[in-house]
XYZ file of N, CA and C in Angstrom:
741
model
N 0.846 -1.199 0.000
C 0.000 0.000 0.000
C 0.885 1.253 0.000
N 0.476 2.252 -0.773
C 1.244 3.493 -0.863
C 1.165 4.258 0.455
N 2.326 4.728 0.931
C 2.356 5.499 2.173
C 1.806 6.900 1.950
N 1.458 7.557 3.046
C 0.933 8.923 2.963
C 1.959 9.858 2.334
N 3.219 9.686 2.719
C 4.269 10.540 2.179
C 4.453 10.327 0.680
N 4.413 9.076 0.241
C 4.565 8.783 -1.189
C 3.398 9.359 -1.979
N 2.185 9.186 -1.468
C 1.010 9.761 -2.123
C 1.140 11.273 -2.220
N 1.606 11.870 -1.137
C 1.801 13.322 -1.111
C 2.789 13.766 -2.183
N 3.913 13.067 -2.295
C 4.938 13.426 -3.271
C 4.440 13.254 -4.708
N 3.642 12.224 -4.962
C 3.065 12.019 -6.294
C 2.128 13.169 -6.644
N 1.296 13.547 -5.692
C 0.366 14.663 -5.914
C 1.120 15.964 -6.158
N 2.179 16.206 -5.401
C 2.979 17.424 -5.579
C 3.606 17.450 -6.971
N 4.098 16.294 -7.439
C 4.700 16.228 -8.779
C 3.672 16.574 -9.857
N 2.473 16.015 -9.745
C 1.406 16.340 -10.705
C 1.058 17.823 -10.623
N 0.983 18.314 -9.405
C 0.649 19.720 -9.158
C 1.666 20.657 -9.810
N 2.934 20.320 -9.692
C 3.991 21.156 -10.271
C 3.909 21.157 -11.795
N 3.702 19.980 -12.397
C 3.639 19.885 -13.860
C 2.458 20.675 -14.412
N 1.265 20.436 -13.868
C 0.073 21.132 -14.374
C 0.114 22.623 -14.041
N 0.593 22.934 -12.843
C 0.670 24.349 -12.452
C 1.661 25.123 -13.300
N 2.829 24.534 -13.535
C 3.847 25.201 -14.351
C 3.351 25.401 -15.783
N 2.663 24.394 -16.325
C 2.101 24.516 -17.674
C 1.099 25.663 -17.738
N 0.256 25.734 -16.733
C -0.729 26.808 -16.688
C -0.104 28.185 -16.529
N 0.917 28.270 -15.695
C 1.527 29.575 -15.430
C 2.348 30.082 -16.612
N 2.853 29.181 -17.425
C 3.547 29.604 -18.651
C 2.513 30.055 -19.691
N 1.466 29.245 -19.864
C 0.429 29.584 -20.856
C -0.333 30.846 -20.466
N -0.340 31.191 -19.191
C -1.025 32.386 -18.679
C -0.599 33.649 -19.420
N 0.695 33.721 -19.776
C 1.221 34.964 -20.334
C 0.887 35.176 -21.804
N 0.477 34.125 -22.501
C 0.129 34.295 -23.914
C -1.128 35.147 -24.073
N -2.249 34.828 -23.419
C -3.412 35.706 -23.542
C -3.242 37.043 -22.830
N -2.427 37.068 -21.766
C -2.233 38.326 -21.031
C -1.398 39.314 -21.834
N -0.303 38.831 -22.437
C 0.617 39.730 -23.138
C 0.361 39.800 -24.643
N -0.349 38.805 -25.188
C -0.548 38.759 -26.629
C -1.777 39.527 -27.103
N -2.043 39.409 -28.422
C -3.191 40.088 -29.021
C -4.478 39.460 -28.514
N -5.414 40.318 -28.135
C -6.663 39.846 -27.546
C -7.652 39.418 -28.625
N -8.354 38.307 -28.351
C -9.405 37.863 -29.249
C -8.944 36.987 -30.395
N -7.647 36.764 -30.529
C -7.131 35.959 -31.633
C -7.150 34.472 -31.314
N -6.632 33.682 -32.250
C -6.612 32.227 -32.087
C -5.750 31.821 -30.885
N -4.566 32.421 -30.780
C -3.678 32.067 -29.670
C -4.273 32.469 -28.323
N -4.964 33.586 -28.306
C -5.611 34.036 -27.067
C -6.610 32.981 -26.597
N -7.448 32.521 -27.523
C -8.463 31.523 -27.176
C -7.820 30.181 -26.834
N -6.839 29.770 -27.628
C -6.211 28.452 -27.442
C -5.466 28.367 -26.116
N -4.619 29.353 -25.862
C -3.836 29.306 -24.633
C -4.673 29.697 -23.415
N -5.703 30.508 -23.643
C -6.614 30.825 -22.546
C -7.343 29.579 -22.071
N -7.761 28.745 -23.020
C -8.424 27.490 -22.664
C -7.450 26.554 -21.955
N -6.217 26.474 -22.470
C -5.209 25.627 -21.835
C -4.962 26.083 -20.397
N -4.815 27.396 -20.218
C -4.594 27.943 -18.880
C -5.746 27.580 -17.947
N -6.977 27.761 -18.418
C -8.145 27.462 -17.589
C -8.181 25.996 -17.185
N -7.961 25.095 -18.146
C -7.985 23.668 -17.844
C -6.889 23.301 -16.842
N -5.701 23.875 -17.023
C -4.605 23.582 -16.105
C -4.892 24.110 -14.696
N -5.558 25.258 -14.611
C -5.898 25.800 -13.300
C -6.922 24.929 -12.590
N -7.879 24.401 -13.335
C -8.887 23.531 -12.734
C -8.250 22.232 -12.234
N -7.335 21.681 -13.033
C -6.657 20.444 -12.615
C -5.729 20.718 -11.440
N -4.960 21.799 -11.553
C -4.010 22.148 -10.490
C -4.727 22.401 -9.175
N -5.833 23.136 -9.242
C -6.604 23.407 -8.032
C -7.173 22.138 -7.427
N -7.650 21.237 -8.270
C -8.211 19.969 -7.770
C -7.141 19.120 -7.095
N -5.959 19.068 -7.713
C -4.851 18.310 -7.116
C -4.407 18.963 -5.806
N -4.416 20.299 -5.767
C -4.032 21.009 -4.543
C -4.986 20.696 -3.399
N -6.258 20.510 -3.715
C -7.219 20.116 -2.678
C -6.818 18.761 -2.105
N -6.432 17.831 -2.977
C -5.988 16.509 -2.526
C -4.726 16.615 -1.679
N -3.802 17.499 -2.076
C -2.575 17.714 -1.304
C -2.912 18.242 0.083
N -3.827 19.212 0.127
C -4.222 19.810 1.402
C -4.871 18.773 2.320
N -5.749 17.953 1.770
C -6.427 16.933 2.580
C -5.446 15.885 3.075
N -4.455 15.548 2.232
C -3.424 14.593 2.649
C -2.608 15.171 3.798
N -2.283 16.456 3.707
C -1.536 17.128 4.768
C -2.337 17.152 6.058
N -3.614 17.467 5.962
C -4.457 17.524 7.154
C -4.586 16.159 7.823
N -4.527 15.108 7.022
C -4.658 13.757 7.585
C -3.405 13.350 8.361
N -2.233 13.878 7.950
C -0.981 13.527 8.636
C 0.088 14.579 8.328
N 0.091 15.682 9.070
C 1.018 16.798 8.789
C 2.495 16.394 8.800
N 2.890 15.583 9.754
C 4.301 15.225 9.890
C 4.751 14.264 8.795
N 3.931 13.261 8.496
C 4.316 12.279 7.476
C 4.450 12.916 6.104
N 3.678 13.946 5.834
C 3.741 14.604 4.527
C 4.847 15.644 4.455
N 5.325 16.106 5.597
C 6.387 17.129 5.615
C 7.489 16.740 6.607
N 8.113 15.583 6.422
C 9.132 15.124 7.387
C 10.347 16.032 7.450
N 10.597 16.781 6.362
C 11.774 17.659 6.344
C 11.627 18.848 7.299
N 10.413 19.070 7.798
C 10.173 20.213 8.678
C 10.106 19.824 10.155
N 10.292 18.545 10.445
C 10.128 18.067 11.822
C 11.014 18.820 12.805
N 12.254 19.082 12.420
C 13.206 19.735 13.324
C 13.282 21.239 13.126
N 12.417 21.781 12.277
C 12.453 23.225 12.046
C 11.877 23.953 13.257
N 12.537 25.036 13.722
C 12.062 25.721 14.935
C 10.658 26.319 14.829
N 10.239 26.669 13.610
C 8.914 27.251 13.441
C 7.928 26.259 12.838
N 8.296 25.631 11.730
C 7.381 24.756 11.019
C 7.369 23.324 11.551
N 8.103 23.067 12.640
C 8.077 21.744 13.228
C 6.778 21.461 13.966
N 5.975 22.470 14.199
C 4.701 22.324 14.900
C 3.658 21.730 13.943
N 3.137 20.546 14.240
C 2.137 19.932 13.347
C 0.914 20.822 13.112
N 0.523 21.594 14.116
C -0.641 22.474 13.969
C -0.380 23.561 12.935
N 0.853 24.079 12.910
C 1.198 25.111 11.933
C 1.293 24.510 10.532
N 1.863 23.307 10.433
C 1.924 22.636 9.135
C 0.517 22.428 8.594
N -0.379 21.969 9.451
C -1.763 21.754 9.036
C -2.431 23.060 8.641
N -2.116 24.132 9.357
C -2.717 25.423 9.052
C -2.263 25.989 7.723
N -0.948 26.015 7.514
C -0.389 26.619 6.301
C -0.569 25.716 5.086
N -0.152 24.449 5.222
C -0.154 23.532 4.077
C -1.462 22.772 3.923
N -2.283 22.850 4.951
C -3.579 22.193 4.888
C -4.697 23.177 4.618
N -5.065 23.928 5.632
C -6.224 24.816 5.516
C -6.010 25.959 4.534
N -4.816 26.582 4.560
C -4.611 27.702 3.651
C -4.485 27.217 2.209
N -3.819 26.077 1.989
C -3.742 25.539 0.637
C -5.132 25.134 0.142
N -5.944 24.575 1.016
C -7.307 24.206 0.643
C -8.083 25.440 0.198
N -7.897 26.529 0.928
C -8.557 27.793 0.574
C -8.056 28.319 -0.775
N -6.738 28.347 -0.969
C -6.180 28.868 -2.224
C -6.579 28.003 -3.419
N -6.668 26.699 -3.209
C -7.098 25.809 -4.286
C -8.553 26.084 -4.666
N -9.398 26.269 -3.650
C -10.812 26.580 -3.896
C -10.947 27.922 -4.610
N -10.129 28.887 -4.205
C -10.132 30.205 -4.842
C -9.729 30.096 -6.309
N -8.691 29.325 -6.588
C -8.206 29.160 -7.962
C -9.273 28.540 -8.855
N -9.892 27.460 -8.380
C -10.943 26.802 -9.156
C -12.111 27.745 -9.389
N -12.504 28.456 -8.350
C -13.620 29.394 -8.458
C -13.364 30.450 -9.529
N -12.205 31.072 -9.483
C -11.881 32.147 -10.419
C -11.752 31.623 -11.849
N -11.082 30.490 -12.005
C -10.882 29.936 -13.352
C -12.221 29.556 -13.983
N -13.060 28.884 -13.230
C -14.342 28.422 -13.764
C -15.276 29.599 -14.051
N -15.344 30.549 -13.119
C -16.208 31.726 -13.295
C -15.749 32.550 -14.499
N -14.443 32.752 -14.621
C -13.914 33.526 -15.745
C -14.163 32.859 -17.079
N -14.088 31.521 -17.101
C -14.351 30.763 -18.325
C -15.828 30.875 -18.707
N -16.712 30.762 -17.722
C -18.149 30.843 -18.002
C -18.540 32.211 -18.555
N -17.874 33.267 -18.091
C -18.187 34.618 -18.575
C -18.064 34.714 -20.090
N -17.110 33.986 -20.654
C -16.904 34.002 -22.100
C -17.811 32.991 -22.792
N -17.912 31.801 -22.211
C -18.734 30.764 -22.822
C -20.210 31.160 -22.902
N -20.670 31.905 -21.909
C -22.086 32.291 -21.841
C -22.289 33.744 -22.248
N -21.512 34.191 -23.202
C -21.582 35.596 -23.612
C -22.965 35.987 -24.153
N -23.693 35.003 -24.689
C -25.014 35.299 -25.267
C -26.160 34.867 -24.356
N -25.830 34.324 -23.211
C -26.869 33.868 -22.280
C -26.388 34.091 -20.853
N -26.586 35.301 -20.372
C -26.052 35.666 -19.055
C -26.627 34.792 -17.943
N -27.884 34.406 -18.049
C -28.503 33.597 -16.996
C -27.817 32.242 -16.832
N -27.180 31.763 -17.889
C -26.476 30.480 -17.804
C -25.291 30.549 -16.846
N -24.807 31.759 -16.575
C -23.715 31.917 -15.608
C -24.162 31.567 -14.191
N -25.486 31.574 -13.956
C -26.013 31.251 -12.632
C -26.287 29.761 -12.475
N -25.618 28.957 -13.237
C -25.763 27.501 -13.123
C -25.433 27.069 -11.696
N -26.020 25.983 -11.272
C -25.883 25.542 -9.882
C -24.427 25.360 -9.473
N -23.591 24.866 -10.417
C -22.196 24.599 -10.056
C -21.421 25.889 -9.801
N -21.771 26.957 -10.526
C -21.091 28.229 -10.291
C -21.559 28.869 -8.980
N -22.845 28.783 -8.688
C -23.356 29.316 -7.425
C -22.832 28.501 -6.247
N -22.760 27.182 -6.417
C -22.217 26.324 -5.356
C -20.749 26.642 -5.099
N -20.040 26.997 -6.168
C -18.633 27.375 -6.036
C -18.473 28.620 -5.168
N -19.434 29.549 -5.266
C -19.376 30.760 -4.434
C -19.566 30.399 -2.960
N -20.458 29.448 -2.708
C -20.688 28.995 -1.329
C -19.447 28.309 -0.772
N -18.853 27.424 -1.570
C -17.652 26.715 -1.122
C -16.512 27.684 -0.813
N -16.338 28.690 -1.671
C -15.260 29.658 -1.445
C -15.528 30.488 -0.194
N -16.781 30.823 0.060
C -17.118 31.561 1.277
C -16.758 30.749 2.515
N -17.139 29.465 2.504
C -16.826 28.590 3.636
C -15.314 28.440 3.799
N -14.595 28.247 2.685
C -13.138 28.090 2.743
C -12.466 29.367 3.255
N -13.004 30.526 2.882
C -12.439 31.801 3.327
C -12.653 31.998 4.827
N -13.859 31.682 5.286
C -14.149 31.795 6.723
C -13.232 30.870 7.517
N -13.081 29.642 7.034
C -12.254 28.669 7.740
C -10.787 29.083 7.759
N -10.288 29.602 6.627
C -8.891 30.054 6.569
C -8.655 31.180 7.569
N -9.589 32.128 7.619
C -9.460 33.245 8.563
C -9.501 32.743 10.004
N -10.401 31.815 10.287
C -10.538 31.276 11.644
C -9.298 30.494 12.057
N -8.817 29.638 11.175
C -7.623 28.860 11.478
C -6.415 29.771 11.678
N -6.317 30.817 10.851
C -5.226 31.779 10.999
C -5.293 32.507 12.328
N -6.503 32.858 12.741
C -6.689 33.536 14.028
C -6.279 32.611 15.176
N -6.682 31.349 15.081
C -6.348 30.378 16.122
C -4.846 30.154 16.235
N -4.157 30.207 15.080
C -2.713 29.971 15.052
C -1.898 31.252 15.208
N -2.596 32.375 15.321
C -1.944 33.689 15.392
C -1.134 33.975 14.130
N -1.667 33.518 12.995
C -1.046 33.757 11.691
C -1.926 34.752 10.928
N -1.624 36.020 11.095
C -2.462 37.052 10.490
C -2.397 37.032 8.967
N -1.333 36.433 8.427
C -1.236 36.303 6.974
C -2.404 35.474 6.438
N -2.772 34.420 7.157
C -3.904 33.594 6.742
C -5.205 34.384 6.798
N -5.333 35.207 7.822
C -6.538 36.044 7.952
C -6.596 37.049 6.810
N -5.452 37.677 6.519
C -5.403 38.707 5.473
C -5.687 38.115 4.096
N -5.077 36.962 3.790
C -5.248 36.385 2.456
C -6.671 35.883 2.256
N -7.373 35.561 3.336
C -8.755 35.095 3.212
C -9.680 36.201 2.715
N -9.295 37.464 2.921
C -10.127 38.585 2.478
C -10.296 38.591 0.955
N -9.299 38.056 0.246
C -9.398 37.970 -1.216
C -10.578 37.079 -1.611
N -10.790 36.012 -0.847
C -11.906 35.116 -1.134
C -13.248 35.805 -0.959
N -13.387 36.565 0.121
C -14.648 37.290 0.351
C -14.896 38.313 -0.762
N -13.834 39.019 -1.164
C -13.968 40.011 -2.238
C -14.319 39.342 -3.557
N -13.746 38.167 -3.802
C -14.032 37.431 -5.036
C -15.494 37.030 -5.103
N -16.006 36.466 -4.031
C -17.417 36.051 -4.002
C -18.332 37.251 -4.193
N -18.008 38.368 -3.530
C -18.848 39.570 -3.636
C -18.904 40.087 -5.070
N -17.747 40.175 -5.731
C -17.736 40.692 -7.104
C -18.332 39.691 -8.088
N -18.127 38.390 -7.830
C -18.740 37.376 -8.687
C -20.264 37.471 -8.636
N -20.799 37.572 -7.423
C -22.255 37.646 -7.263
C -22.813 38.945 -7.845
N -22.045 40.016 -7.720
C -22.475 41.292 -8.320
C -22.669 41.125 -9.813
N -21.736 40.449 -10.452
C -21.850 40.227 -11.892
C -22.970 39.243 -12.210
N -23.047 38.149 -11.465
C -24.033 37.112 -11.749
C -25.468 37.629 -11.657
N -25.704 38.552 -10.733
C -27.080 39.016 -10.518
C -27.326 40.424 -11.065
N -26.369 40.913 -11.851
C -26.621 42.170 -12.542
C -27.641 41.906 -13.645
N -28.751 42.666 -13.702
C -29.848 42.349 -14.634
C -29.431 42.277 -16.098
N -28.776 43.298 -16.571
C -28.409 43.343 -17.988
C -26.961 43.811 -18.152
N -26.018 42.910 -17.876
C -24.602 43.314 -17.997
C -24.228 43.639 -19.432
N -23.426 44.665 -19.573
C -22.940 45.056 -20.904
C -21.796 44.139 -21.331
N -21.501 44.091 -22.612
C -20.324 43.323 -23.064
C -19.054 43.750 -22.321
N -18.951 45.044 -22.022
C -17.791 45.532 -21.284
C -17.729 44.906 -19.889
N -18.881 44.789 -19.226
C -18.914 44.170 -17.895
C -18.428 42.729 -17.964
N -18.872 42.003 -18.991
C -18.502 40.601 -19.137
C -16.994 40.445 -19.356
N -16.422 41.291 -20.198
C -14.996 41.187 -20.489
C -14.162 41.567 -19.266
N -14.589 42.595 -18.551
C -13.861 43.005 -17.343
C -13.928 41.917 -16.269
N -15.067 41.249 -16.176
C -15.195 40.143 -15.222
C -14.310 38.967 -15.630
N -14.241 38.719 -16.920
C -13.370 37.672 -17.459
C -11.910 37.967 -17.106
N -11.501 39.201 -17.288
C -10.122 39.604 -16.968
C -9.850 39.427 -15.481
N -10.763 39.955 -14.667
C -10.587 39.861 -13.210
C -10.425 38.423 -12.753
N -11.274 37.549 -13.263
C -11.310 36.175 -12.778
C -10.089 35.367 -13.219
N -9.757 35.412 -14.507
C -8.661 34.571 -14.980
C -7.292 35.103 -14.571
N -7.125 36.418 -14.548
C -5.867 36.951 -14.018
C -5.794 36.664 -12.519
N -6.956 36.750 -11.850
C -7.005 36.422 -10.426
C -6.605 34.988 -10.156
N -7.021 34.064 -11.029
C -6.607 32.664 -10.885
C -5.092 32.537 -11.018
N -4.523 33.309 -11.950
C -3.072 33.314 -12.102
C -2.374 33.833 -10.855
N -2.933 34.900 -10.258
C -2.366 35.443 -9.017
C -2.372 34.378 -7.931
N -3.500 33.689 -7.797
C -3.650 32.684 -6.751
C -2.593 31.590 -6.870
N -2.392 31.087 -8.092
C -1.446 29.985 -8.266
C 0.002 30.464 -8.157
N 0.301 31.652 -8.695
C 1.655 32.182 -8.531
C 1.959 32.398 -7.055
N 0.981 32.881 -6.305
C 1.165 33.073 -4.866
C 1.492 31.750 -4.191
N 0.712 30.712 -4.525
C 0.942 29.399 -3.921
C 2.307 28.844 -4.301
N 2.688 28.989 -5.574
C 3.979 28.474 -6.017
C 5.125 29.189 -5.313
N 5.019 30.516 -5.195
C 6.065 31.275 -4.509
C 6.160 30.859 -3.044
N 5.011 30.869 -2.374
C 5.000 30.661 -0.931
C 5.316 29.228 -0.537
N 4.593 28.267 -1.108
C 4.804 26.883 -0.715
C 6.123 26.346 -1.259
N 6.552 26.870 -2.405
C 7.865 26.504 -2.920
C 8.964 27.008 -2.004
N 8.759 28.201 -1.456
C 9.750 28.778 -0.544
C 9.881 27.946 0.720
N 8.761 27.397 1.191
C 8.818 26.588 2.405
C 9.653 25.330 2.185
N 9.575 24.772 0.994
C 10.333 23.550 0.697
C 11.829 23.845 0.573
N 12.166 25.078 0.135
C 13.580 25.416 -0.084
C 14.142 26.321 1.006
N 13.405 27.377 1.353
C 13.863 28.347 2.358
C 12.713 28.653 3.318
N 12.444 27.770 4.267
C 11.308 27.950 5.169
C 11.309 29.284 5.912
N 12.482 29.842 6.155
C 12.579 31.074 6.942
C 11.874 32.261 6.294
N 11.764 32.245 4.950
C 11.172 33.401 4.278
C 9.744 33.128 3.792
N 9.232 31.925 4.073
C 7.956 31.504 3.496
C 6.780 32.381 3.916
N 6.789 32.871 5.154
C 5.664 33.664 5.645
C 5.959 35.158 5.619
N 6.982 35.549 4.875
C 7.304 36.968 4.743
C 6.248 37.652 3.880
N 5.598 38.705 4.388
C 4.547 39.377 3.621
C 5.001 39.833 2.236
N 6.270 40.241 2.124
C 6.778 40.719 0.834
C 6.700 39.628 -0.224
N 6.961 38.381 0.176
C 6.926 37.266 -0.764
C 5.510 37.066 -1.302
N 4.526 37.218 -0.444
C 3.129 37.055 -0.840
C 2.615 38.250 -1.628
N 3.199 39.408 -1.392
C 2.691 40.623 -2.035
C 3.129 40.771 -3.484
N 4.250 40.136 -3.867
C 4.757 40.300 -5.240
C 3.740 39.839 -6.290
N 3.238 38.575 -6.237
C 2.251 38.180 -7.244
C 0.949 38.947 -7.115
N 0.567 39.327 -5.901
C -0.679 40.070 -5.708
C -0.610 41.438 -6.365
N 0.472 42.170 -6.128
C 0.628 43.500 -6.713
C 0.746 43.409 -8.232
N 1.523 42.424 -8.713
C 1.666 42.241 -10.162
C 0.324 41.932 -10.809
N -0.430 41.027 -10.196
C -1.724 40.647 -10.746
C -2.729 41.785 -10.741
N -2.798 42.517 -9.638
C -3.724 43.650 -9.566
C -3.369 44.713 -10.599
N -2.075 44.909 -10.817
C -1.636 45.863 -11.840
C -2.109 45.422 -13.230
N -1.980 44.123 -13.516
C -2.430 43.598 -14.804
C -3.945 43.735 -14.959
N -4.684 43.451 -13.895
C -6.147 43.566 -13.956
C -6.558 45.006 -14.236
N -5.987 45.933 -13.490
C -6.326 47.354 -13.669
C -5.948 47.823 -15.063
N -4.769 47.432 -15.519
C -4.300 47.857 -16.846
C -5.217 47.349 -17.945
N -5.515 46.056 -17.928
C -6.329 45.477 -19.007
C -7.786 45.919 -18.928
N -8.310 46.075 -17.733
C -9.686 46.567 -17.618
C -9.791 48.006 -18.124
N -8.787 48.805 -17.841
C -8.785 50.190 -18.338
C -8.654 50.203 -19.864
N -7.814 49.303 -20.399
C -7.608 49.247 -21.847
C -8.908 48.893 -22.575
N -9.651 47.900 -22.069
C -10.899 47.525 -22.748
C -11.964 48.600 -22.562
N -11.931 49.297 -21.434
C -12.886 50.391 -21.212
C -12.665 51.501 -22.228
N -11.407 51.877 -22.428
C -11.082 52.926 -23.407
C -11.441 52.475 -24.821
N -11.238 51.194 -25.106
C -11.562 50.662 -26.421
C -13.068 50.740 -26.679
N -13.874 50.387 -25.704
C -15.325 50.442 -25.865
C -15.807 51.892 -25.976
N -15.169 52.788 -25.224
C -15.530 54.208 -25.320
C -15.232 54.758 -26.699
N -14.095 54.332 -27.269
C -13.722 54.785 -28.592
C -14.720 54.285 -29.629
N -15.154 53.048 -29.491
C -16.154 52.500 -30.404
C -17.469 53.259 -30.295
N -17.860 53.562 -29.062
C -19.119 54.283 -28.859
C -19.048 55.678 -29.468
N -17.883 56.310 -29.369
C -17.732 57.647 -29.928
C -17.841 57.638 -31.444
N -17.311 56.578 -32.077
C -17.396 56.441 -33.525
C -18.843 56.188 -33.961
């Protein structure tokens, strides 16, 4: 029978392959020409990889929660991460939250484009259920962070609450304009990229340099970069639509 540690390592390997593929493909639609063949092709690849990566991350988180020490034996003697409760909090509950956030954003952003001619289809049960799951995961991440005195977990959970709020705003807007749909698409898929880059930076750092893993600066780099991209692209499409309206 496969040991918990071996199962964990297999899941991490799959997670790295799918996540890396997604994070490379992320830049083609972000930096390339919008609306073209490559935009659609690599955008779809990115979305699929995010859904797979997020699903595998959920399995990694659950494996960690089942046995924190067996899944992270290299941290047993670490002065900070040697605590099983902290391992479970960071690599279990917070990873579970980030995985749920990634899946939510990727799926919601994909639906915004797929249902461009039928806005009500965006309110499918699976998308609404995803908002509920993310809310629960965000509450739990904040609570676990508070219990562990890890304010980083509390702070990062706020992104989940903001995501659900903006998703629901779009889903229940009576007659969203094409501009609203495109801006929501940008927010969601770039947001999924932020989530996975954050996880790769942070959890990768713990495996190599545990001392810097919980440094706020490390977590802020992908967040600031992603927010800058969202603001830039949303402003660009807004100006483009205004120019069309003026013509």
